[in-house]
Short mmCIF file of N, CA and C in Angstrom, two decimals:
data_model
loop_
_atom_site.label_atom_id
_atom_site.label_comp_id
_atom_site.label_asym_id
_atom_site.label_seq_id
_atom_site.Cartn_x
_atom_site.Cartn_y
_atom_site.Cartn_z
N MET A 1 -25.90 31.34 21.10
CA MET A 1 -25.39 30.26 21.91
C MET A 1 -25.67 28.92 21.24
N GLY A 2 -26.80 28.77 20.57
CA GLY A 2 -27.17 27.54 19.90
C GLY A 2 -26.25 27.24 18.72
N LEU A 3 -25.87 28.27 17.96
CA LEU A 3 -25.00 28.09 16.79
C LEU A 3 -23.60 27.64 17.25
N GLY A 4 -23.11 28.19 18.34
CA GLY A 4 -21.79 27.83 18.85
C GLY A 4 -21.75 26.36 19.26
N HIS A 5 -22.82 25.90 19.90
CA HIS A 5 -22.88 24.49 20.32
C HIS A 5 -22.97 23.58 19.11
N ASP A 6 -23.73 24.00 18.11
CA ASP A 6 -23.85 23.20 16.90
C ASP A 6 -22.51 23.01 16.19
N LEU A 7 -21.78 24.12 16.07
CA LEU A 7 -20.47 24.04 15.43
C LEU A 7 -19.50 23.18 16.25
N LEU A 8 -19.59 23.27 17.57
CA LEU A 8 -18.73 22.45 18.42
C LEU A 8 -19.03 20.97 18.23
N TYR A 9 -20.32 20.62 18.15
CA TYR A 9 -20.69 19.23 17.93
C TYR A 9 -20.22 18.72 16.57
N ILE A 10 -20.28 19.57 15.57
CA ILE A 10 -19.81 19.20 14.24
C ILE A 10 -18.32 18.91 14.27
N VAL A 11 -17.56 19.80 14.89
CA VAL A 11 -16.10 19.63 14.97
C VAL A 11 -15.75 18.39 15.79
N ILE A 12 -16.45 18.19 16.91
CA ILE A 12 -16.19 17.02 17.75
C ILE A 12 -16.52 15.73 17.01
N GLY A 13 -17.53 15.74 16.18
CA GLY A 13 -17.86 14.55 15.40
C GLY A 13 -16.98 14.35 14.20
N LEU A 14 -16.53 15.44 13.59
CA LEU A 14 -15.72 15.40 12.36
C LEU A 14 -14.32 14.87 12.63
N ILE A 15 -13.70 15.30 13.68
CA ILE A 15 -12.30 14.90 13.92
C ILE A 15 -12.18 13.39 14.15
N PRO A 16 -12.95 12.76 15.04
CA PRO A 16 -12.82 11.29 15.19
C PRO A 16 -13.25 10.55 13.90
N GLY A 17 -14.21 11.10 13.18
CA GLY A 17 -14.62 10.48 11.94
C GLY A 17 -13.51 10.45 10.91
N LEU A 18 -12.80 11.54 10.80
CA LEU A 18 -11.66 11.61 9.84
C LEU A 18 -10.56 10.66 10.25
N VAL A 19 -10.24 10.65 11.55
CA VAL A 19 -9.16 9.75 12.02
C VAL A 19 -9.56 8.30 11.83
N LEU A 20 -10.75 7.95 12.19
CA LEU A 20 -11.21 6.56 12.02
C LEU A 20 -11.28 6.19 10.54
N GLY A 21 -11.76 7.08 9.69
CA GLY A 21 -11.80 6.81 8.27
C GLY A 21 -10.41 6.59 7.68
N PHE A 22 -9.46 7.41 8.07
CA PHE A 22 -8.09 7.25 7.61
C PHE A 22 -7.52 5.90 8.04
N LEU A 23 -7.69 5.53 9.28
CA LEU A 23 -7.14 4.27 9.78
C LEU A 23 -7.78 3.07 9.09
N LEU A 24 -9.07 3.10 8.90
CA LEU A 24 -9.75 2.01 8.20
C LEU A 24 -9.31 1.89 6.75
N ALA A 25 -9.19 3.03 6.06
CA ALA A 25 -8.74 3.00 4.67
C ALA A 25 -7.32 2.48 4.56
N ARG A 26 -6.46 2.90 5.51
CA ARG A 26 -5.06 2.45 5.50
C ARG A 26 -4.99 0.92 5.73
N MET A 27 -5.77 0.41 6.67
CA MET A 27 -5.78 -1.01 6.95
C MET A 27 -6.30 -1.81 5.76
N TRP A 28 -7.34 -1.31 5.12
CA TRP A 28 -7.91 -2.00 3.95
C TRP A 28 -6.89 -2.00 2.79
N MET A 29 -6.20 -0.88 2.61
CA MET A 29 -5.24 -0.79 1.49
C MET A 29 -4.05 -1.72 1.73
N LYS A 30 -3.54 -1.80 2.95
CA LYS A 30 -2.45 -2.74 3.24
C LYS A 30 -2.87 -4.18 2.98
N LYS A 31 -4.07 -4.53 3.40
CA LYS A 31 -4.59 -5.87 3.18
C LYS A 31 -4.74 -6.17 1.69
N TYR A 32 -5.22 -5.19 0.93
CA TYR A 32 -5.41 -5.36 -0.49
C TYR A 32 -4.06 -5.54 -1.20
N LEU A 33 -3.08 -4.72 -0.85
CA LEU A 33 -1.78 -4.82 -1.49
C LEU A 33 -1.04 -6.11 -1.14
N LYS A 34 -1.27 -6.60 0.05
CA LYS A 34 -0.67 -7.88 0.42
C LYS A 34 -1.28 -9.02 -0.38
N LYS A 35 -2.58 -8.94 -0.59
CA LYS A 35 -3.30 -9.98 -1.33
C LYS A 35 -3.03 -9.87 -2.83
N ASN A 36 -2.93 -8.65 -3.35
CA ASN A 36 -2.74 -8.40 -4.78
C ASN A 36 -1.51 -7.51 -4.99
N PRO A 37 -0.32 -8.08 -4.92
CA PRO A 37 0.88 -7.24 -5.05
C PRO A 37 0.90 -6.55 -6.40
N PRO A 38 1.42 -5.32 -6.44
CA PRO A 38 1.44 -4.57 -7.67
C PRO A 38 2.42 -5.11 -8.72
N ILE A 39 3.33 -5.98 -8.34
CA ILE A 39 4.31 -6.52 -9.26
C ILE A 39 4.55 -7.99 -8.89
N ASN A 40 4.78 -8.80 -9.92
CA ASN A 40 5.02 -10.22 -9.67
C ASN A 40 6.30 -10.63 -10.40
N GLU A 41 6.68 -11.88 -10.25
CA GLU A 41 7.94 -12.36 -10.83
C GLU A 41 7.96 -12.24 -12.34
N GLU A 42 6.83 -12.47 -12.96
CA GLU A 42 6.80 -12.37 -14.44
C GLU A 42 7.10 -10.95 -14.90
N MET A 43 6.56 -9.98 -14.18
CA MET A 43 6.80 -8.57 -14.52
C MET A 43 8.29 -8.21 -14.35
N VAL A 44 8.91 -8.75 -13.27
CA VAL A 44 10.32 -8.50 -13.05
C VAL A 44 11.15 -9.09 -14.19
N LYS A 45 10.81 -10.29 -14.62
CA LYS A 45 11.54 -10.92 -15.73
C LYS A 45 11.41 -10.09 -17.01
N ILE A 46 10.21 -9.62 -17.28
CA ILE A 46 9.97 -8.81 -18.49
C ILE A 46 10.76 -7.52 -18.43
N MET A 47 10.75 -6.84 -17.26
CA MET A 47 11.50 -5.59 -17.15
C MET A 47 12.99 -5.79 -17.33
N MET A 48 13.53 -6.86 -16.75
CA MET A 48 14.96 -7.11 -16.89
C MET A 48 15.29 -7.48 -18.35
N SER A 49 14.40 -8.19 -19.00
CA SER A 49 14.63 -8.54 -20.40
C SER A 49 14.62 -7.28 -21.28
N GLN A 50 13.73 -6.36 -20.97
CA GLN A 50 13.65 -5.11 -21.73
C GLN A 50 14.92 -4.25 -21.54
N MET A 51 15.57 -4.42 -20.40
CA MET A 51 16.80 -3.65 -20.15
C MET A 51 18.01 -4.38 -20.79
N GLY A 52 17.78 -5.48 -21.47
CA GLY A 52 18.85 -6.15 -22.15
C GLY A 52 19.59 -7.18 -21.30
N ARG A 53 18.95 -7.60 -20.20
CA ARG A 53 19.57 -8.61 -19.35
C ARG A 53 18.72 -9.88 -19.42
N THR A 54 19.42 -10.99 -19.27
CA THR A 54 18.72 -12.29 -19.18
C THR A 54 18.68 -12.63 -17.69
N PRO A 55 17.55 -12.49 -17.08
CA PRO A 55 17.48 -12.68 -15.63
C PRO A 55 17.54 -14.15 -15.24
N SER A 56 18.32 -14.44 -14.22
CA SER A 56 18.30 -15.77 -13.63
C SER A 56 17.24 -15.77 -12.52
N GLN A 57 16.85 -16.94 -12.09
CA GLN A 57 15.81 -17.03 -11.05
C GLN A 57 16.33 -16.41 -9.75
N LYS A 58 17.61 -16.52 -9.52
CA LYS A 58 18.23 -15.95 -8.31
C LYS A 58 18.07 -14.43 -8.33
N GLN A 59 18.33 -13.79 -9.47
CA GLN A 59 18.19 -12.34 -9.57
C GLN A 59 16.73 -11.93 -9.38
N VAL A 60 15.81 -12.66 -9.96
CA VAL A 60 14.40 -12.38 -9.81
C VAL A 60 13.98 -12.48 -8.34
N ASN A 61 14.47 -13.53 -7.67
CA ASN A 61 14.14 -13.70 -6.26
C ASN A 61 14.71 -12.55 -5.42
N GLN A 62 15.92 -12.08 -5.74
CA GLN A 62 16.50 -10.97 -5.02
C GLN A 62 15.65 -9.70 -5.16
N VAL A 63 15.21 -9.43 -6.40
CA VAL A 63 14.38 -8.24 -6.62
C VAL A 63 13.07 -8.37 -5.86
N MET A 64 12.45 -9.52 -5.92
CA MET A 64 11.18 -9.75 -5.21
C MET A 64 11.33 -9.58 -3.70
N LYS A 65 12.45 -10.08 -3.18
CA LYS A 65 12.72 -9.96 -1.76
C LYS A 65 12.90 -8.51 -1.34
N GLN A 66 13.63 -7.73 -2.18
CA GLN A 66 13.81 -6.32 -1.90
C GLN A 66 12.47 -5.57 -1.94
N MET A 67 11.63 -5.92 -2.91
CA MET A 67 10.36 -5.23 -3.01
C MET A 67 9.41 -5.57 -1.85
N SER A 68 9.43 -6.84 -1.43
CA SER A 68 8.54 -7.23 -0.32
C SER A 68 9.02 -6.63 0.99
N LYS A 69 10.29 -6.30 1.04
CA LYS A 69 10.87 -5.67 2.26
C LYS A 69 10.25 -4.30 2.50
N TYR A 70 9.91 -3.58 1.43
CA TYR A 70 9.37 -2.26 1.56
C TYR A 70 7.86 -2.19 1.52
N MET A 71 7.19 -3.34 1.45
CA MET A 71 5.72 -3.33 1.44
C MET A 71 5.18 -3.76 2.77
#
């Protein structure tokens, strides 16, 4: 009977801990990505130049707007 109660307490403690840990990690990651975006305007310009295009500021702004839409 003691072992069954111990396992029940472990499961009851583990499930909320996992959910809370996931939510906290997700919140921290969103905050981090908002503060430090993985791509910036300079990177977009370099990528477009490597593809053989001369990017205008309007095109760069469009790409950045599309990327921020999905973040």
